[in-house]
Coordinates of C-alpha atoms and ligand atoms in Angstrom, one line a residue:
Chain A
Q1 CA 91.0 75.8 149.3
S2 CA 93.9 76.5 151.4
A3 CA 93.9 80.2 150.0
Q4 CA 90.3 80.5 151.2
R5 CA 91.5 79.6 154.6
S6 CA 93.7 82.5 155.2
H7 CA 90.3 84.3 154.9
E8 CA 89.5 82.9 158.2
L9 CA 91.3 84.8 160.8
S10 CA 92.9 81.8 162.6
P11 CA 96.0 80.5 161.2
P12 CA 96.4 76.6 160.7
P13 CA 98.2 75.1 163.3
A14 CA 101.0 73.7 161.1
E15 CA 102.7 76.9 160.4
P16 CA 101.9 79.2 163.2
A17 CA 105.0 81.3 162.9
T18 CA 104.5 82.4 159.2
E19 CA 100.8 83.2 159.3
L20 CA 99.2 86.4 160.1
S21 CA 96.7 86.7 162.9
L22 CA 94.3 89.6 163.4
H23 CA 95.7 89.7 166.8
S24 CA 99.4 90.2 165.5
L25 CA 98.2 92.9 163.1
L26 CA 96.5 94.7 165.8
D27 CA 99.7 94.4 167.9
M28 CA 101.7 95.9 165.0
G29 CA 99.6 99.0 165.3
F30 CA 97.1 98.4 162.5
T31 CA 93.5 99.4 163.2
D32 CA 90.6 96.9 162.8
T33 CA 89.7 98.3 159.4
Q34 CA 93.3 98.3 158.2
A35 CA 93.8 94.7 159.5
Q36 CA 90.5 93.7 157.6
Q37 CA 91.8 95.3 154.5
M38 CA 95.0 93.5 154.6
Y39 CA 93.2 90.2 154.8
D40 CA 91.3 91.1 151.8
T41 CA 94.3 91.9 149.9
L42 CA 96.0 88.7 151.0
S43 CA 93.1 86.7 150.1
K44 CA 93.4 87.9 146.5
I45 CA 96.9 86.2 146.4
T46 CA 95.6 82.8 145.4
R47 CA 98.7 80.7 146.0
R48 CA 98.9 80.2 149.7
S49 CA 102.6 79.7 149.7
A50 CA 103.0 83.1 148.0
A51 CA 101.6 84.8 150.9
K52 CA 103.5 83.0 153.6
H53 CA 106.0 85.8 153.9
A54 CA 103.4 88.4 154.7
L55 CA 104.4 88.5 158.3
S56 CA 108.1 89.0 157.7
T57 CA 107.4 91.6 155.1
L58 CA 105.1 93.7 157.4
T59 CA 107.7 93.4 160.1
A60 CA 110.6 94.5 157.9
L61 CA 108.5 97.5 156.5
L62 CA 107.6 98.6 160.0
V63 CA 111.1 98.3 161.1
L64 CA 112.2 100.5 158.3
G65 CA 110.1 103.0 160.1
L66 CA 107.1 103.3 157.9
N67 CA 103.8 103.7 159.7
P68 CA 100.9 101.3 159.4
S69 CA 98.7 103.2 156.9
T70 CA 101.8 103.8 154.6
V71 CA 102.5 100.1 154.9
L72 CA 99.0 99.2 154.0
K73 CA 98.9 101.6 151.1
L74 CA 102.1 100.5 149.5
L75 CA 101.2 96.9 149.9
E76 CA 98.0 97.5 148.0
K77 CA 100.0 99.1 145.3
C78 CA 102.4 96.2 145.2
P79 CA 101.1 93.0 146.7
E80 CA 104.1 91.0 145.3
L81 CA 105.9 92.3 148.3
Y82 CA 104.0 89.7 150.4
T83 CA 105.8 87.0 148.6
V84 CA 109.4 88.2 149.1
K85 CA 111.4 85.9 151.4
E86 CA 112.6 87.4 154.6
S87 CA 116.2 86.7 153.9
Q88 CA 115.9 88.3 150.4
L89 CA 114.1 91.3 151.8
Q90 CA 116.8 91.8 154.3
Q91 CA 119.5 91.5 151.7
R92 CA 117.8 93.8 149.4
I93 CA 117.3 96.6 152.1
G94 CA 121.0 96.0 153.2
N95 CA 122.2 96.4 149.6
L96 CA 120.3 99.7 149.2
R97 CA 121.8 100.9 152.4
K98 CA 125.3 100.1 151.3
L99 CA 124.5 102.1 148.1
G100 CA 124.2 105.1 150.3
L101 CA 120.5 105.3 150.9
G102 CA 120.2 106.3 154.6
E103 CA 117.3 105.5 156.8
G104 CA 115.3 108.6 155.9
S105 CA 115.6 108.3 152.2
L106 CA 115.3 104.6 152.0
Q107 CA 111.9 104.9 153.9
R108 CA 110.7 107.6 151.4
L109 CA 111.9 105.6 148.6
V110 CA 110.0 102.4 149.5
A111 CA 107.0 104.3 150.2
Y112 CA 107.2 106.1 146.9
Y113 CA 108.2 103.3 144.8
P114 CA 107.5 99.9 146.7
P115 CA 108.5 97.6 143.6
L116 CA 112.1 98.6 144.5
L117 CA 112.1 95.7 147.0
T118 CA 111.0 93.2 144.7
V119 CA 114.1 93.5 142.5
P120 CA 116.8 91.0 143.1
V121 CA 120.1 92.3 144.6
K122 CA 121.8 91.1 141.4
T123 CA 119.7 93.2 139.2
V124 CA 120.3 96.4 141.2
K125 CA 124.1 95.7 141.2
H126 CA 124.1 95.3 137.3
V127 CA 122.4 98.8 137.1
V128 CA 124.8 100.3 139.5
V129 CA 127.8 98.9 137.6
F130 CA 126.3 100.0 134.4
L131 CA 125.9 103.7 135.8
R132 CA 129.4 103.6 137.3
E133 CA 131.3 102.0 134.5
K134 CA 129.4 102.8 131.3
C135 CA 128.1 106.2 132.1
L136 CA 130.9 107.1 134.6
F137 CA 128.7 108.5 137.2
T138 CA 130.3 108.9 140.7
I139 CA 129.2 106.9 143.7
Q140 CA 127.4 109.8 145.0
Q141 CA 125.7 110.5 141.7
V142 CA 124.5 106.8 141.6
T143 CA 123.1 107.1 145.0
D144 CA 121.3 110.4 143.9
I145 CA 120.0 108.6 140.8
L146 CA 118.6 105.7 142.8
R147 CA 116.9 108.1 145.2
D148 CA 115.5 110.3 142.5
S149 CA 114.5 107.7 140.0
P150 CA 114.3 104.3 141.6
A151 CA 112.4 102.8 138.6
I152 CA 115.7 102.8 136.9
V153 CA 116.3 99.3 138.5
V154 CA 113.7 97.7 136.3
E155 CA 114.6 99.3 133.1
N156 CA 116.2 97.5 130.2
L157 CA 119.9 98.2 130.1
D158 CA 120.1 98.7 126.4
H159 CA 117.5 101.4 126.5
L160 CA 119.1 102.9 129.4
E161 CA 122.5 103.1 127.4
Y162 CA 120.8 104.6 124.5
K163 CA 119.1 107.3 126.5
F164 CA 122.4 108.1 128.3
Q165 CA 124.3 108.3 125.1
Y166 CA 121.6 110.5 123.5
V167 CA 121.8 113.1 126.3
Y168 CA 125.5 112.9 126.5
F169 CA 126.6 113.0 122.9
R170 CA 123.7 114.5 121.1
M171 CA 122.6 117.0 123.7
G172 CA 126.1 117.5 125.1
V173 CA 124.9 117.2 128.8
K174 CA 127.4 116.0 131.5
Q175 CA 126.6 113.6 134.3
A176 CA 126.2 116.2 137.0
E177 CA 123.5 118.0 135.1
M178 CA 121.8 114.6 134.2
V179 CA 121.5 114.0 137.9
K180 CA 120.3 117.4 138.8
S181 CA 117.6 117.3 136.1
R182 CA 116.4 113.8 137.2
L183 CA 116.9 112.6 133.7
F184 CA 116.0 108.9 134.4
R185 CA 112.5 109.8 135.4
F186 CA 111.7 110.6 131.8
T187 CA 111.1 108.3 129.0
L188 CA 113.5 108.5 125.9
D189 CA 110.5 109.8 123.9
E190 CA 109.8 112.6 126.3
V191 CA 113.4 113.6 126.2
R192 CA 113.7 113.4 122.4
H193 CA 110.5 115.2 121.8
R194 CA 111.5 118.2 123.8
H195 CA 115.1 118.2 122.6
C196 CA 114.3 117.7 118.8
F197 CA 111.6 120.3 119.1
L198 CA 114.0 123.0 120.5
E199 CA 116.8 121.9 118.0
R200 CA 114.5 122.4 115.0
R201 CA 113.4 125.7 116.3
G202 CA 117.0 126.7 116.5
L203 CA 117.0 126.9 120.2
Y204 CA 119.4 123.9 121.0
Q205 CA 122.7 122.8 119.4
T206 CA 124.8 119.8 119.7
P207 CA 128.2 121.1 120.9
D208 CA 131.1 120.6 118.7
K209 CA 134.3 118.6 119.6
K210 CA 135.5 121.4 121.9
G211 CA 132.1 121.5 123.6
Q212 CA 131.2 124.8 122.0
T213 CA 128.0 126.0 120.6
T214 CA 127.0 129.3 118.8
I215 CA 123.9 129.7 120.9
I216 CA 123.5 129.2 124.6
N217 CA 121.5 125.9 125.3
P218 CA 119.0 125.8 127.8
K219 CA 119.9 123.7 130.9
L220 CA 118.5 120.1 130.8
D221 CA 116.8 120.9 134.0
S222 CA 114.6 123.7 132.5
V223 CA 113.8 121.6 129.5
L224 CA 112.7 118.5 131.3
S225 CA 111.5 119.3 134.9
V226 CA 108.7 121.5 133.9
D227 CA 105.1 120.6 132.8
Q228 CA 104.4 121.0 129.0
D229 CA 102.7 124.4 129.2
T230 CA 105.6 125.9 131.0
F231 CA 108.1 124.3 128.5
L232 CA 106.2 125.6 125.5
A233 CA 105.7 129.1 127.0
H234 CA 109.2 129.8 128.4
V235 CA 111.6 127.5 126.8
A236 CA 110.3 126.6 123.2
M237 CA 108.2 129.7 122.9
A238 CA 105.7 127.7 120.7
S239 CA 102.0 126.9 120.5
S240 CA 100.6 123.7 121.9
E241 CA 99.2 123.0 118.6
E242 CA 102.6 123.1 116.9
Y243 CA 104.1 120.8 119.6
D244 CA 101.2 118.5 119.3
V245 CA 101.6 118.2 115.5
F246 CA 105.3 117.8 116.0
K247 CA 105.1 114.9 118.3
R248 CA 102.9 113.0 115.9
L249 CA 105.4 113.7 113.1
M250 CA 108.3 112.7 115.1
A251 CA 106.5 109.5 116.2
R252 CA 106.1 108.6 112.4
E253 CA 109.6 109.7 111.5
W254 CA 111.1 107.4 114.1
Q255 CA 108.8 104.5 113.4
E256 CA 109.9 104.7 109.6
E257 CA 113.5 104.9 110.6
E258 CA 113.3 101.8 112.8
L259 CA 111.6 99.9 110.0
R260 CA 114.4 101.1 107.7
R261 CA 117.1 100.1 110.1
G262 CA 115.3 96.8 110.6
S263 CA 115.2 96.0 106.9
I264 CA 118.9 96.9 106.5
E265 CA 119.9 94.6 109.4
A266 CA 117.6 91.8 107.9
D267 CA 119.6 92.0 104.7
Chain B
E1 CA 129.7 105.3 120.2
K2 CA 126.3 105.2 118.7
W3 CA 126.0 109.1 118.4
A4 CA 129.6 109.8 117.6
V5 CA 129.0 109.3 113.8
T6 CA 131.5 110.8 111.5
R7 CA 129.7 113.1 109.2
T8 CA 130.9 115.1 106.3
K9 CA 132.1 118.3 107.8
H10 CA 129.9 120.8 105.8
P11 CA 127.3 119.0 104.0
P12 CA 125.2 121.6 101.7
T13 CA 122.1 121.1 103.8
S14 CA 123.9 122.4 106.9
L15 CA 125.4 125.2 105.0
A16 CA 122.0 126.1 104.0
L17 CA 120.7 126.1 107.5
Q18 CA 123.5 128.2 108.7
H19 CA 122.8 130.7 105.9
F20 CA 119.0 130.8 106.6
D21 CA 119.7 131.2 110.5
A22 CA 121.8 134.1 109.6
T23 CA 119.4 135.9 107.3
Y24 CA 115.9 134.8 108.3
S25 CA 116.3 135.2 111.9
I26 CA 116.7 138.9 111.1
Q27 CA 114.1 139.1 108.3
L28 CA 111.5 137.0 110.1
G29 CA 112.4 137.9 113.7
K30 CA 110.2 136.1 116.2
L31 CA 108.5 134.0 113.4
W32 CA 111.6 132.2 112.3
P33 CA 111.7 129.4 115.0
S34 CA 108.3 128.4 114.1
V35 CA 109.0 128.6 110.4
R36 CA 112.4 126.8 110.9
V37 CA 110.9 123.8 112.6
A38 CA 108.3 123.4 109.9
L39 CA 110.9 123.6 107.2
L40 CA 112.9 120.8 108.9
S41 CA 109.9 118.6 109.4
E42 CA 107.6 116.7 106.9
R43 CA 105.8 119.0 104.5
K44 CA 102.1 118.6 103.5
Y45 CA 100.9 118.2 100.1
G46 CA 97.9 119.1 98.2
A47 CA 96.2 117.0 95.4
L48 CA 95.7 119.2 92.4
L49 CA 92.5 117.8 90.7
N50 CA 92.8 116.7 87.2
N51 CA 89.6 117.8 85.5
F52 CA 90.3 115.7 82.5
S53 CA 90.1 112.5 84.7
H54 CA 86.9 110.3 84.5
D55 CA 86.9 109.2 88.1
A56 CA 85.0 110.9 90.8
V57 CA 88.2 111.9 92.3
L58 CA 87.1 114.8 94.6
A59 CA 84.3 112.8 96.2
G60 CA 86.9 110.0 97.0
L61 CA 89.3 112.5 98.5
E62 CA 86.5 114.1 100.5
A63 CA 85.6 110.7 102.0
Q64 CA 89.1 110.4 103.2
G65 CA 88.7 113.8 105.0
C66 CA 90.2 116.2 102.5
R67 CA 88.6 119.5 101.3
D68 CA 89.2 121.6 98.3
F69 CA 90.9 124.5 99.7
T70 CA 90.0 126.9 96.9
S71 CA 86.2 126.6 97.9
D72 CA 87.0 126.3 101.5
T73 CA 87.3 130.0 102.0
D74 CA 87.4 132.1 105.1
T75 CA 83.8 133.2 105.9
E76 CA 84.6 136.7 106.9
A77 CA 86.4 137.1 103.5
Q78 CA 83.6 135.5 101.6
T79 CA 81.0 138.2 102.6
S80 CA 80.8 139.9 99.2
E81 CA 80.4 136.9 96.9
V82 CA 81.8 134.0 95.2
S83 CA 80.3 133.8 91.7
T84 CA 79.0 130.4 90.5
E85 CA 80.4 128.5 87.7
E86 CA 77.1 129.0 85.7
E87 CA 77.4 132.7 85.9
S88 CA 80.8 133.0 84.5
S89 CA 83.6 130.6 83.8
C90 CA 86.1 133.1 85.2
V91 CA 85.5 134.0 88.6
S92 CA 85.7 137.6 89.6
M93 CA 85.9 138.8 93.1
K94 CA 85.1 142.1 94.6
K95 CA 86.2 142.1 98.1
S96 CA 85.9 144.5 100.9
G97 CA 88.6 144.2 103.5
A98 CA 88.0 143.2 107.1
D99 CA 88.5 147.0 107.9
G100 CA 85.6 147.8 105.7
Q101 CA 87.9 149.5 103.2
Q102 CA 87.2 148.6 99.5
L103 CA 89.8 146.5 97.7
P104 CA 90.1 146.5 93.9
P105 CA 88.6 143.4 92.4
L106 CA 90.9 140.4 92.0
Q107 CA 90.4 137.9 89.3
L108 CA 91.1 134.3 90.3
S109 CA 91.7 131.6 87.7
P110 CA 88.6 129.2 87.8
H111 CA 88.4 125.5 87.9
I112 CA 91.6 125.0 89.7
K113 CA 90.9 122.7 92.6
C114 CA 93.3 121.4 95.2
S115 CA 92.4 119.0 98.0
V116 CA 94.2 119.2 101.3
F117 CA 94.0 117.5 104.7
P118 CA 92.7 119.7 107.5
R119 CA 95.0 121.9 109.6
A120 CA 97.0 119.8 111.9
D121 CA 96.1 116.7 110.2
I122 CA 99.4 114.7 109.1
T123 CA 97.7 112.0 107.0
R124 CA 99.5 111.5 103.7
F125 CA 97.9 111.2 100.2
K126 CA 98.0 107.9 98.5
P127 CA 99.6 107.9 95.1
A128 CA 97.0 108.8 92.3
R129 CA 95.8 105.8 90.3
P130 CA 95.1 105.9 86.7
D131 CA 91.5 105.9 85.5
M132 CA 90.2 103.9 82.6
C133 CA 91.9 106.2 80.1
G134 CA 95.2 106.1 82.0
L135 CA 94.6 109.6 83.3
L136 CA 95.7 110.3 86.8
G137 CA 93.0 111.7 89.1
Y138 CA 95.3 114.1 90.8
Y139 CA 98.8 115.4 91.0
L140 CA 100.5 115.8 94.3
M141 CA 102.3 119.1 94.8
D142 CA 102.8 121.9 97.4
A143 CA 99.3 123.3 97.8
A144 CA 100.8 126.8 98.2
S145 CA 102.3 126.4 94.6
V146 CA 98.6 126.7 93.4
L147 CA 98.3 130.1 94.6
P148 CA 100.4 131.9 92.0
C149 CA 98.4 130.1 89.4
L150 CA 95.1 131.1 91.0
A151 CA 96.5 134.6 91.5
L152 CA 97.4 134.7 87.6
G153 CA 93.7 135.1 87.0
V154 CA 93.6 133.4 83.6
Q155 CA 90.3 134.1 81.8
E156 CA 88.6 132.9 78.6
G157 CA 90.7 132.9 75.4
H158 CA 93.9 134.2 77.1
N159 CA 97.3 133.9 75.6
V160 CA 99.5 132.7 78.5
L161 CA 103.1 132.3 78.9
D162 CA 104.8 130.0 81.6
L163 CA 108.2 131.3 81.4
C164 CA 110.0 128.7 83.6
A165 CA 107.7 125.7 83.4
A166 CA 109.8 122.6 84.2
P167 CA 108.8 120.2 85.7
G168 CA 105.4 121.5 85.0
G169 CA 103.5 121.4 88.2
K170 CA 102.1 124.9 87.7
T171 CA 101.5 124.5 84.0
L172 CA 99.3 121.6 85.0
A173 CA 97.3 123.8 87.3
L174 CA 97.0 126.4 84.6
L175 CA 95.6 124.0 82.1
Q176 CA 92.9 123.1 84.7
T177 CA 91.4 126.4 83.9
Q178 CA 90.4 125.0 80.6
C179 CA 89.9 128.5 79.2
I180 CA 93.5 129.4 77.9
G181 CA 93.4 130.3 74.3
F182 CA 97.1 129.7 73.7
L183 CA 99.6 128.5 76.2
C184 CA 103.4 128.9 75.6
V185 CA 105.6 126.8 77.8
N186 CA 109.3 127.8 78.2
D187 CA 112.3 126.5 80.2
S188 CA 116.0 126.8 79.7
S189 CA 116.4 123.1 80.5
V190 CA 114.4 122.2 77.4
S191 CA 115.5 124.8 75.0
R192 CA 119.2 124.8 76.1
T193 CA 120.0 127.9 74.0
L194 CA 119.4 131.0 76.2
R195 CA 115.6 131.5 75.1
L196 CA 115.5 134.3 77.6
K197 CA 116.7 137.0 75.1
K198 CA 114.3 135.7 72.4
W199 CA 111.3 136.4 74.6
G200 CA 112.2 139.9 75.0
E201 CA 112.8 140.5 71.3
I202 CA 110.3 138.3 69.4
E203 CA 107.5 137.7 71.8
R204 CA 107.1 141.2 72.9
D205 CA 103.9 142.7 74.1
T206 CA 102.0 139.3 73.2
F207 CA 100.7 137.7 76.3
D208 CA 97.6 138.4 78.5
R209 CA 99.1 136.5 81.4
V210 CA 102.7 135.6 82.2
L211 CA 103.8 133.3 85.0
V212 CA 107.5 133.8 86.0
D213 CA 108.2 131.1 88.5
V214 CA 112.0 131.6 88.7
P215 CA 114.8 129.3 89.8
C216 CA 115.7 130.2 93.4
T217 CA 117.3 128.8 96.5
T218 CA 114.5 126.4 96.8
D219 CA 114.7 126.6 100.8
R220 CA 112.9 123.5 101.8
H221 CA 114.7 121.4 99.2
S222 CA 118.1 122.9 100.1
L223 CA 117.6 122.1 103.9
M224 CA 116.6 118.4 103.3
E225 CA 118.5 117.0 100.3
D226 CA 122.2 117.0 99.8
D227 CA 121.9 116.0 96.2
N228 CA 121.5 118.6 93.7
N229 CA 121.9 121.3 96.3
I230 CA 122.5 125.0 95.4
F231 CA 124.4 125.4 98.8
S232 CA 127.1 122.9 97.7
K233 CA 130.5 124.7 97.5
N234 CA 130.9 124.3 93.8
R235 CA 127.5 126.1 93.0
T236 CA 128.4 129.3 95.2
G237 CA 128.7 131.3 92.0
E238 CA 125.5 130.0 90.6
R239 CA 123.7 130.9 93.9
R240 CA 125.2 134.4 94.0
K241 CA 123.9 135.0 90.5
L242 CA 120.4 133.9 91.2
P243 CA 118.9 137.5 92.0
Q244 CA 120.5 138.8 88.7
L245 CA 119.0 135.8 86.7
Q246 CA 115.6 136.4 88.4
L247 CA 115.6 140.0 87.6
E248 CA 116.2 139.2 83.9
L249 CA 113.6 136.5 83.7
L250 CA 111.1 138.8 85.4
L251 CA 112.0 141.7 83.0
A252 CA 111.7 139.3 80.1
G253 CA 108.3 138.2 81.3
I254 CA 107.2 141.9 81.7
E255 CA 108.2 142.5 78.3
A256 CA 106.5 139.5 76.9
A257 CA 103.2 140.6 78.4
C258 CA 101.0 142.9 76.4
P259 CA 100.0 146.3 77.8
G260 CA 97.2 145.7 80.2
G261 CA 98.4 142.2 80.6
E262 CA 99.3 140.7 84.1
I263 CA 102.5 139.1 85.4
V264 CA 102.8 136.8 88.5
Y265 CA 106.4 136.5 89.9
S266 CA 106.9 133.6 92.2
T267 CA 109.5 131.8 94.0
C268 CA 109.7 129.0 96.8
T269 CA 112.2 131.0 99.0
L270 CA 111.8 133.3 101.9
S271 CA 114.7 135.4 100.9
Q272 CA 113.9 139.0 100.6
T273 CA 116.9 139.5 98.1
Q274 CA 115.2 136.8 95.8
N275 CA 111.6 138.3 96.4
L276 CA 110.8 141.8 97.0
S277 CA 114.1 143.2 96.0
V278 CA 113.9 141.5 92.6
V279 CA 110.4 142.9 92.1
E280 CA 111.3 146.4 93.1
Q281 CA 114.3 146.5 90.7
A282 CA 112.3 145.0 87.8
I283 CA 109.5 147.7 88.3
Y284 CA 112.2 150.4 88.2
L285 CA 114.1 149.0 85.3
A286 CA 111.0 148.3 83.3
R287 CA 110.2 151.9 83.6
E288 CA 113.6 153.4 83.2
K289 CA 114.9 151.1 80.4
H290 CA 111.9 149.9 78.6
G291 CA 109.4 152.7 79.3
I292 CA 106.9 150.1 80.8
N293 CA 104.9 151.3 83.6
L294 CA 103.5 148.7 85.9
Q295 CA 101.0 148.6 88.8
V296 CA 101.3 146.2 91.7
V297 CA 98.0 144.3 92.1
D298 CA 97.0 143.9 95.6
L299 CA 96.8 140.1 96.6
R300 CA 95.3 140.7 100.0
P301 CA 91.8 139.5 98.9
L302 CA 93.5 136.2 98.1
T303 CA 95.4 135.9 101.3
R304 CA 92.1 136.9 103.2
M305 CA 90.2 134.0 101.4
F306 CA 92.7 131.4 102.1
R307 CA 94.0 132.0 105.5
K308 CA 92.2 129.1 106.8
T309 CA 94.5 126.9 104.7
F310 CA 97.8 128.8 104.7
H311 CA 99.8 131.0 107.0
F312 CA 100.7 134.2 105.3
A313 CA 103.7 136.4 106.3
P314 CA 102.3 139.5 107.9
D315 CA 103.0 143.0 106.5
L316 CA 104.9 142.4 103.4
H317 CA 105.0 145.8 101.6
L318 CA 105.1 144.0 98.2
G319 CA 103.6 140.8 97.3
E320 CA 102.5 138.0 99.6
M321 CA 104.3 134.9 101.0
V322 CA 103.1 131.6 102.4
I323 CA 105.2 130.9 105.4
P324 CA 105.5 127.1 106.6
H325 CA 104.0 126.3 110.0
L326 CA 103.8 122.8 111.5
A327 CA 100.0 122.8 111.5
A328 CA 99.9 123.9 107.9
N329 CA 103.2 122.9 106.5
F330 CA 103.0 124.4 103.0
G331 CA 105.4 126.8 101.4
P332 CA 107.4 128.8 101.3
I333 CA 105.9 130.5 98.4
Y334 CA 106.3 134.1 97.5
M335 CA 104.1 135.8 94.7
C336 CA 103.8 139.3 93.5
K337 CA 101.3 140.3 90.7
L338 CA 102.1 143.1 88.4
R339 CA 99.8 144.8 85.8
R340 CA 101.3 146.4 82.7
L341 CA 99.7 149.9 82.4
T342 CA 101.8 150.7 79.2
Ligands
SAM1 C1 111.2 126.9 90.2 S1 111.5 126.0 88.8 C2 109.9 126.1 87.9 C3 108.9 125.0 88.4 C4 107.7 124.9 87.6 N1 107.1 126.2 87.3 C5 106.7 124.1 88.3 O1 105.7 124.6 88.9 O2 106.8 122.8 88.1 C6 112.4 127.1 87.9 C7 112.9 126.7 86.5 O3 113.4 127.7 85.8 C8 114.3 127.1 84.8 N2 115.3 128.1 84.3 C9 116.4 128.3 84.8 N3 117.1 129.3 84.0 C10 116.2 129.6 83.0 C11 116.2 130.6 82.0 N4 117.4 131.3 81.7 N5 115.1 130.6 81.2 C12 114.0 129.9 81.4 N6 113.9 129.1 82.3 C13 115.1 128.9 83.2 C14 114.9 125.9 85.5 O4 115.2 124.9 84.6 C15 113.7 125.5 86.4 O5 113.0 124.3 85.8

């Protein structure tokens, strides 16, 4: 029932500081309609306690420099942000700043990927340590990765390691190029499909121990950062029918390989 | 560490790939990448229907979405006719080409049926199950391997020689015609002694139809399996001698055929040296050494009929070749048909 009450626009007298009022929203620069919308979103969060950080969250986002309509949009995409404690939110923002994300980029990043602020500082730190120590990215490269592919902070580290090793060893691509191509925006399957397709067509080779190949490999950037039609027309020089069949064949091959590996491990 | 696996330095499969990259990129040009990815990916099979089985096999396969490719012909190529079974047990086809030019008639062996899943469909066949008499309803093989058998054009009462028969896939297809008078099956792996010579000497001018399905570099196998691979270092000599052996076998086949008889030479390699060159030399040597004149039988009517199912290499000046393609991953199969004039 208490959740219902937040629907009424007057806060209960017990916790005046943490509750939102229409008045305070208008003060913050939201329009009438925006304020109403925000109330609707909040009323969907059924646990009253969950929404009690709404005010501090809003303040923090506005202080970051985001305008009210962006704030509204990102909170609709990610209402969990209402539930983050003020102190945690400040810690997380502080941590990202320390990682080199200056005002402008932090602002853009949060607007583009709001869940970034729902991830505990500890988790982000693990990812950073992983990128620095396991993958040997420089500090600047880690900043670039976070800026280009913030969703990396919620990825499973084992999967991440596999993807890195695949691209590093199997494709022979160095860290700088990985960053440039925004590798971590793509799923492992997307990377493998395109790479294996090129490899079987004879257009991509794993470098030998000295880093040499008998053909010139296309840059990772030109393989990944283009849509499928461009990839097929200019890099793979193949029809979409071929690529479509190939992806289905690969899915089956990998699935069977996994089953085989699973049954070997079970022995 | 996961990717830094220690591999044998030069497994036969990668030697084969190197060799093919070097030769086929020149021979096939722009087509090679597309053929290469198909060769390195899972192949498609066809189900050769067993006409001796009691089950309604074809209906069962059709219910799963298959179709018999031998009757699923290109409509454009079908314009003239396909004679019905009642009309004649052996199908005769008079085709006019797409360009309107009249092509000589081509006889296809009748009653050979082979089911395939449609283009771009990657469904696999289930293993065939025995019927009440223990006969299997179908035999899984490369659907393109059926083409040399169809091209042989076996007719009622023919004496047929299958010169390199083991393990017998094509023999089985030939038997489905049910109109062979006498079938002679040969393979060095069975006879051990070099039967080859005998065919020339004893069985001269005998057979109406001869299938010469020679040993070759078996391109698909050589890329996928390290076991029993002709590209292993210790088989280099054998591999180098293949074109010579192929030539001898084809000549033996030509000699075993009767005047007017027809010979189909086939391989499962893309190699020009093992395909066109062997046939060219055989034609030359047959005339020069044995006084046998041969005519090349145009197989274009066949490629026109079946182009819905297979990709054929464009513009071969001698014979026809199925080239693998991901959406129709059959072959490679090369075939060339010769007719003895003398
Ligand atoms: C491509 S396989 C034939 C496949 C068979 N026609 C089928 O469709 O199942 C070539 C065969 O030629 C045989 N062979 C090799 N040398 C031969 C020779 N000198 N005479 C006859 N057969 C030979 C091999 O034993 C091998 O079985």
